[in-house]
GROMACS .gro file of C-alpha atoms in nm:
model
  266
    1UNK     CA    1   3.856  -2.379   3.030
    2UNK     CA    2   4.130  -2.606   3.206
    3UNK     CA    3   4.023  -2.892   3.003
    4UNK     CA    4   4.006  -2.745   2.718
    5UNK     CA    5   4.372  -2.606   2.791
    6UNK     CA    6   4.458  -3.023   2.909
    7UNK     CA    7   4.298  -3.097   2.544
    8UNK     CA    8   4.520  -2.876   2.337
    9UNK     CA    9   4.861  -2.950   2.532
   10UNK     CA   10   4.821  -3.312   2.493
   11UNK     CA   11   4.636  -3.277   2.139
   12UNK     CA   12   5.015  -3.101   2.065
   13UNK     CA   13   5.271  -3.286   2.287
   14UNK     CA   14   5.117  -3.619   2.077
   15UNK     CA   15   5.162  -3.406   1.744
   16UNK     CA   16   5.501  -3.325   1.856
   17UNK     CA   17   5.676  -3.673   2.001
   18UNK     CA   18   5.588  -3.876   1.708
   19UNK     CA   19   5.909  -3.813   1.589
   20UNK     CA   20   5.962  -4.084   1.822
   21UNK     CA   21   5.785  -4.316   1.580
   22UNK     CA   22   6.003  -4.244   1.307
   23UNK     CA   23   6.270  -4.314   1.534
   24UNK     CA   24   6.153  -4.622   1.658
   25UNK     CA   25   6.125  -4.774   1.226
   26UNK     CA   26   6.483  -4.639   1.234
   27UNK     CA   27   6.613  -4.875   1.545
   28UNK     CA   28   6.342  -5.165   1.494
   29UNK     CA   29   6.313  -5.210   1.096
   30UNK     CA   30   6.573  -5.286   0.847
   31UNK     CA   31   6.409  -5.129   0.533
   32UNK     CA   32   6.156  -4.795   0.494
   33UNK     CA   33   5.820  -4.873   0.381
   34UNK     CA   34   5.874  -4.583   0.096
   35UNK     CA   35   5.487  -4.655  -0.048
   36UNK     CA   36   5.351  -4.603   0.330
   37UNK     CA   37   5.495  -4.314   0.372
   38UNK     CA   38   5.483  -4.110   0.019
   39UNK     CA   39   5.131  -4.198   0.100
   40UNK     CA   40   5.048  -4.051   0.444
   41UNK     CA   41   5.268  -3.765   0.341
   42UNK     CA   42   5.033  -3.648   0.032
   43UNK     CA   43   4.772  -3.721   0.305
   44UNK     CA   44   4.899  -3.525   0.572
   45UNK     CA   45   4.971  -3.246   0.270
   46UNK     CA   46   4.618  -3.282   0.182
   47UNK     CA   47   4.489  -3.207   0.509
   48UNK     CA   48   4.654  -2.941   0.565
   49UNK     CA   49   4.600  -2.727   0.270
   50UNK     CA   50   4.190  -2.845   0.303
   51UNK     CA   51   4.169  -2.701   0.626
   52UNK     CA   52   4.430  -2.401   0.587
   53UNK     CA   53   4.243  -2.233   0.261
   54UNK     CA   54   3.867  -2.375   0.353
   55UNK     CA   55   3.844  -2.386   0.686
   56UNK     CA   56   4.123  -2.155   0.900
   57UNK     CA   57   4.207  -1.876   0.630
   58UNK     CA   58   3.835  -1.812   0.666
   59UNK     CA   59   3.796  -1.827   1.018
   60UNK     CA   60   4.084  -1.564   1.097
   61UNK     CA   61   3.895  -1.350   0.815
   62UNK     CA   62   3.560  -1.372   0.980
   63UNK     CA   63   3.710  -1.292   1.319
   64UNK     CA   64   3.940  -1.003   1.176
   65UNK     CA   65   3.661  -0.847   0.955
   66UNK     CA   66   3.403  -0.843   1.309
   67UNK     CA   67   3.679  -0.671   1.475
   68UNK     CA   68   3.821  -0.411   1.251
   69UNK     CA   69   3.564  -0.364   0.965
   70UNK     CA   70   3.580  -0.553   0.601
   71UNK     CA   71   3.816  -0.418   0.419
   72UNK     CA   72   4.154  -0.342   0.721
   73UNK     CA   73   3.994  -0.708   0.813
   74UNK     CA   74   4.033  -0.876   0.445
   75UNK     CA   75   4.389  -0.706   0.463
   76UNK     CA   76   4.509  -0.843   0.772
   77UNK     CA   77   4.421  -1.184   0.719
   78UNK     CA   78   4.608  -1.201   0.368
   79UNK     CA   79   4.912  -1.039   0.567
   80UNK     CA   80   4.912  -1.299   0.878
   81UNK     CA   81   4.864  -1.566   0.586
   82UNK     CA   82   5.183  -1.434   0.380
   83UNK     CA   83   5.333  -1.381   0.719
   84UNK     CA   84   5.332  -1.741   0.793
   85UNK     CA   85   5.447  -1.837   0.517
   86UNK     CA   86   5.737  -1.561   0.551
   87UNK     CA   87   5.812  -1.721   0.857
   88UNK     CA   88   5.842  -2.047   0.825
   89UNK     CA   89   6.056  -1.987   0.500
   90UNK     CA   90   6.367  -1.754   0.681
   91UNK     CA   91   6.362  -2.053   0.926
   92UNK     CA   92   6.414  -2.349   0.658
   93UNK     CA   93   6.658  -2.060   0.563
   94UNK     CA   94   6.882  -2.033   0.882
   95UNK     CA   95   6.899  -2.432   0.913
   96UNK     CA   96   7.222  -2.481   0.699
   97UNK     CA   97   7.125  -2.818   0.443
   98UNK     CA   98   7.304  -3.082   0.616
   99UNK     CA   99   7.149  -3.034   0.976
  100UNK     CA  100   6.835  -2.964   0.813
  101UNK     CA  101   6.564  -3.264   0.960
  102UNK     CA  102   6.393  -3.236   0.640
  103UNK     CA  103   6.640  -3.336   0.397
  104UNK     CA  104   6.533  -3.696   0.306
  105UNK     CA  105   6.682  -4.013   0.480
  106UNK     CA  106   6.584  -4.360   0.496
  107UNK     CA  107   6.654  -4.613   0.750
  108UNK     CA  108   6.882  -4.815   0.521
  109UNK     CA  109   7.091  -4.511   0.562
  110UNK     CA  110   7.144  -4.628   0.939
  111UNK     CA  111   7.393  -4.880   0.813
  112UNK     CA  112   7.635  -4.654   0.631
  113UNK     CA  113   7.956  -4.595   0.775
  114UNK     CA  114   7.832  -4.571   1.149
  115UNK     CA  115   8.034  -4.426   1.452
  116UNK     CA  116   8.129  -4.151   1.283
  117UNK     CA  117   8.281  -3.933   1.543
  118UNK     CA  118   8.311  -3.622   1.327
  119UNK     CA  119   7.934  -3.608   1.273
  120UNK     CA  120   7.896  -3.531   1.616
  121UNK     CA  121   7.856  -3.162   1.543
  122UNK     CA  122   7.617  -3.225   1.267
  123UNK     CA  123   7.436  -3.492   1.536
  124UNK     CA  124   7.359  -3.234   1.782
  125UNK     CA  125   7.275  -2.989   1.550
  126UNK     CA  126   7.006  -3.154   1.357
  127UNK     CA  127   6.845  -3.165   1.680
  128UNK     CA  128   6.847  -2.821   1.785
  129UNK     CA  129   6.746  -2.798   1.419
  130UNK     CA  130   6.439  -2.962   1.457
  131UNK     CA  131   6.357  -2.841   1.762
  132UNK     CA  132   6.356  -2.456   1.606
  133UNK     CA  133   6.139  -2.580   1.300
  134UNK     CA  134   5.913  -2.769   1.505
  135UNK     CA  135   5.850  -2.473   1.707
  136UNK     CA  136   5.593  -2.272   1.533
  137UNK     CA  137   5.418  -2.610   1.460
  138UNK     CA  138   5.336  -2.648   1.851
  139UNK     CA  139   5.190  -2.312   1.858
  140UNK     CA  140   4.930  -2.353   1.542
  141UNK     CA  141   4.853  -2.714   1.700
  142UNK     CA  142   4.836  -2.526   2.044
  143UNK     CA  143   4.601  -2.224   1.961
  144UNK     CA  144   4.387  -2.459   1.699
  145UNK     CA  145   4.255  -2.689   1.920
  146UNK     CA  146   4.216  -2.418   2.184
  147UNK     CA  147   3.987  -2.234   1.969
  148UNK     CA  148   3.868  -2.540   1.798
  149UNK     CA  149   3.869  -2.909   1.925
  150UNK     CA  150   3.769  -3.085   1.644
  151UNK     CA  151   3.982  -2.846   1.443
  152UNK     CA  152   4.283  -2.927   1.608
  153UNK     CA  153   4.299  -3.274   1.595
  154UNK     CA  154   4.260  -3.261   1.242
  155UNK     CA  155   4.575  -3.050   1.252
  156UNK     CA  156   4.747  -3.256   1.512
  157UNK     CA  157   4.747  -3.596   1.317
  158UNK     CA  158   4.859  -3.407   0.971
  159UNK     CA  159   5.158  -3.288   1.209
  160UNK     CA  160   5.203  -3.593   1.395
  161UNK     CA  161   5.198  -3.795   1.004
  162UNK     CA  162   5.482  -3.540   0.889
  163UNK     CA  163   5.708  -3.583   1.204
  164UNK     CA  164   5.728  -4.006   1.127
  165UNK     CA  165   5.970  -3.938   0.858
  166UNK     CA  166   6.150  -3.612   1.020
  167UNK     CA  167   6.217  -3.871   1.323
  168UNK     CA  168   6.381  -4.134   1.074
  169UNK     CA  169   6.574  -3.769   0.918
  170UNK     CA  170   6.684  -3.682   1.265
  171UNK     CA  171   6.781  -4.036   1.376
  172UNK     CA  172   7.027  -4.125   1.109
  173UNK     CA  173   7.293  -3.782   1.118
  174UNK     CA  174   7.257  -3.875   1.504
  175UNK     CA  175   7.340  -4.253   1.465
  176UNK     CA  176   7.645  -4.139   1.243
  177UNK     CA  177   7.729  -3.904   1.562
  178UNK     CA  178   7.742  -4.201   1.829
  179UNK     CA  179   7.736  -4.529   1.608
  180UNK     CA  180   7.417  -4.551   1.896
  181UNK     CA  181   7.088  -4.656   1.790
  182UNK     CA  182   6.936  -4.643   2.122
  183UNK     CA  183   7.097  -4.253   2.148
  184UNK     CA  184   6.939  -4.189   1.816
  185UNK     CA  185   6.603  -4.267   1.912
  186UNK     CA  186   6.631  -4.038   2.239
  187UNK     CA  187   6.755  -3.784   2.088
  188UNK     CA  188   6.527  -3.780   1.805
  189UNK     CA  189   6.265  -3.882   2.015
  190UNK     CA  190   6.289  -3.561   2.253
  191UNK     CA  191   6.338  -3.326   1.970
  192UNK     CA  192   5.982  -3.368   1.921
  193UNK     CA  193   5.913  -3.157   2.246
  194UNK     CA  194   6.013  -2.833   2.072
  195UNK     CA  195   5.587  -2.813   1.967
  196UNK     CA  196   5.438  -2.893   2.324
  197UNK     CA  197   5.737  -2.610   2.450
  198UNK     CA  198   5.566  -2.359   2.150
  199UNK     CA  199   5.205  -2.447   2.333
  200UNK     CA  200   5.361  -2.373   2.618
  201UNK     CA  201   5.490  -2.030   2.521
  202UNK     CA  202   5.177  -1.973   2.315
  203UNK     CA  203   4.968  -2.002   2.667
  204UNK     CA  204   5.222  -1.798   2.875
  205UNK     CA  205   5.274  -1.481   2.620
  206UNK     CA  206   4.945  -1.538   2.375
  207UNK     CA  207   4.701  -1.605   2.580
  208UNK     CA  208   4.649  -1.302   2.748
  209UNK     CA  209   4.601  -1.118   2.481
  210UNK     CA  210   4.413  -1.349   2.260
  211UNK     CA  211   4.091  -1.152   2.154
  212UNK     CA  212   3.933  -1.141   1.759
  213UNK     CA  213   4.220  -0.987   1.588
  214UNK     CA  214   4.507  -1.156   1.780
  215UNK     CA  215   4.324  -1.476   1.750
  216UNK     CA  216   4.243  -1.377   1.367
  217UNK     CA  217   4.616  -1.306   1.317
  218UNK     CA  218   4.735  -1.615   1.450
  219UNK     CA  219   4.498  -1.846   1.211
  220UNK     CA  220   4.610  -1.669   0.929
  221UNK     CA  221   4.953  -1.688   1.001
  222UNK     CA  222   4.906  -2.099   1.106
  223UNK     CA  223   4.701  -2.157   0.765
  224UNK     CA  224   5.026  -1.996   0.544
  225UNK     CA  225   5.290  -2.209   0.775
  226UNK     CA  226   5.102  -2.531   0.648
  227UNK     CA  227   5.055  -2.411   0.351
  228UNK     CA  228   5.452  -2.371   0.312
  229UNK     CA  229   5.499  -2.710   0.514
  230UNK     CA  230   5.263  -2.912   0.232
  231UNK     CA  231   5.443  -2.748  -0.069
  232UNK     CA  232   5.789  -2.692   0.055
  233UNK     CA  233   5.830  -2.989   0.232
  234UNK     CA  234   5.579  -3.302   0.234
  235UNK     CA  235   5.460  -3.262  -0.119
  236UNK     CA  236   5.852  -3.334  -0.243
  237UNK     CA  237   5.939  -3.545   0.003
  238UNK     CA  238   5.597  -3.773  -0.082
  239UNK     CA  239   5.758  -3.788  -0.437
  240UNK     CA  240   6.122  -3.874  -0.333
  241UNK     CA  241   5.966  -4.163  -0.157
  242UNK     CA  242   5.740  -4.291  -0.423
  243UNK     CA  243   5.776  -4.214  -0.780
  244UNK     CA  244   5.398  -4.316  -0.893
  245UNK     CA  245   5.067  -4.152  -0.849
  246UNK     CA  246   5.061  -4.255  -0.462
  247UNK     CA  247   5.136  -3.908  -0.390
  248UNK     CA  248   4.858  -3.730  -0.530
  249UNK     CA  249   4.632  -3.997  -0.411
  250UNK     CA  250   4.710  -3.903  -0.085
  251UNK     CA  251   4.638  -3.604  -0.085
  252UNK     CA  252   4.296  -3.643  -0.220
  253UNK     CA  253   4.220  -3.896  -0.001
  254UNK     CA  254   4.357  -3.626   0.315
  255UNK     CA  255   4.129  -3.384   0.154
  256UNK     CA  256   3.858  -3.598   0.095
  257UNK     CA  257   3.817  -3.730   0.464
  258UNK     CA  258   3.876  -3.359   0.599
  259UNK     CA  259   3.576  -3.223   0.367
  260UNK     CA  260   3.369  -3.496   0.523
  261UNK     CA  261   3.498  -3.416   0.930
  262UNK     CA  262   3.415  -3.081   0.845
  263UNK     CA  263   3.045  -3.156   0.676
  264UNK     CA  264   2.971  -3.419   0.986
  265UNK     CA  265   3.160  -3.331   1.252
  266UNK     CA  266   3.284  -2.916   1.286
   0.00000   0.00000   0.00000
């Protein structure tokens, strides 16, 4: 059980601090490589949505339908999976646009007008931003790879691919903040610990009460948040980035090579 409980914390604290990669392109590259990432975002996208509708919605049904009977079962799992969704959507709602980490930036951005000291309102509060998004994203890592190893790191690189370009989105506002590139990167870099704090929450308050129908509850509701996160969010951002078909090969390429973990490995 403690390993297991090791596993998932570190399975989500990596998920979480690669914002610290997109940081790092931000401070250490000149350009943004707009064809890598429109293409690991329709891949992380395509992940997600594989596993969310093939292999987690079903899961939370299984374990909801053994606990309270077929049909309150079917129910509840199309209510935690509309829940999710619910919930990640009044969040994007509360962030206001411009502190919003997923509003698209590039690391040319960095040298625009830098030092701006009136941005550093808008700095600080991307970062709390980010850290209240990322927070239900550390708990679905958290609890997936608790209940499922193999499962979660499936779900831990598709969040860990989608936090690369929220890192570059939370370094720029920042660098405008300090005219620091170095203070943009930490910053950015520790927002990223708002999903190993969710596991952390997740174990203290969750886990005593985790049996079939809170754990079937908590699938559903983690396979409608990335749902929302793949069509809200990566799915647009993939075609802001790249204009061509490199989105949608992406994502079948994400899907493809999480049918075939799932066939050979879960």
């Amino acid at each position: 059980m403690t390993e297991n409980l090791l596993f998932a914390f570190g399975l989500t604290l990596m998920a979480g601090l690669a914002t610290g990669i997109g940081s790092l392109l931000a401070f250490f590259t000149s350009t943004t490589n707009t064809k890598f990432l429109s293409f690991t975002l329709g891949f992380s996208a395509g992940v997600m949505i594989y596993v969310s509708m093939v292999e987690i919605f079903f899961k939370a049904q299984e374990s909801l339908i053994s606990a309270l009977g077929e049909v309150s079962g079917n129910w509840l799992t199309v209510a935690g999976f509309f829940g999710g969704m619910i919930l990640i959507a009044l969040i994007d709602k509360l962030i206001p646009k411009q502190g919003n980490p997923h509003e698209l930036k590039k690391v040319e951005d960095m040298n625009k007008t830098p030092k701006d000291p009136d941005l550093l309102k808008m700095g600080t509060f991307t970062a709390i931003a980010i850290a209240i998004h990322n927070f239900p994203e550390g708990i679905a890592t958290f609890t997936s790879a608790l209940q499922d190893p193999a499962l979660g790191i499936a779900i831990a690189v598709a969040i860990a691919i989608h936090n690369i370009p929220e890192g570059i989105a939370v370094s720029v506002p920042i660098y405008y903040a300090t005219g620091s590139r170095k203070k943009a990167f930490k910053l950015s870099f520790l927002s990223g610990l708002s999903e190993p704090i969710g596991a952390v929450v997740a174990f203290l308050i969750l886990m005593p009460y985790l049996n079939d129908v809170m754990f079937g509850i908590i699938f559903a509701g983690v396979a409608g948040i990335m749902v929302f996160i793949s069509l809200d969010e990566l799915l647009p951002a993939a075609k802001k980035y790249d204009e061509t078909h490199l989105p949608i090969y992406g994502v079948i390429s994400g899907m493809a090579i999480m049918a075939l973990s799932i066939l050979l490995f879960i």
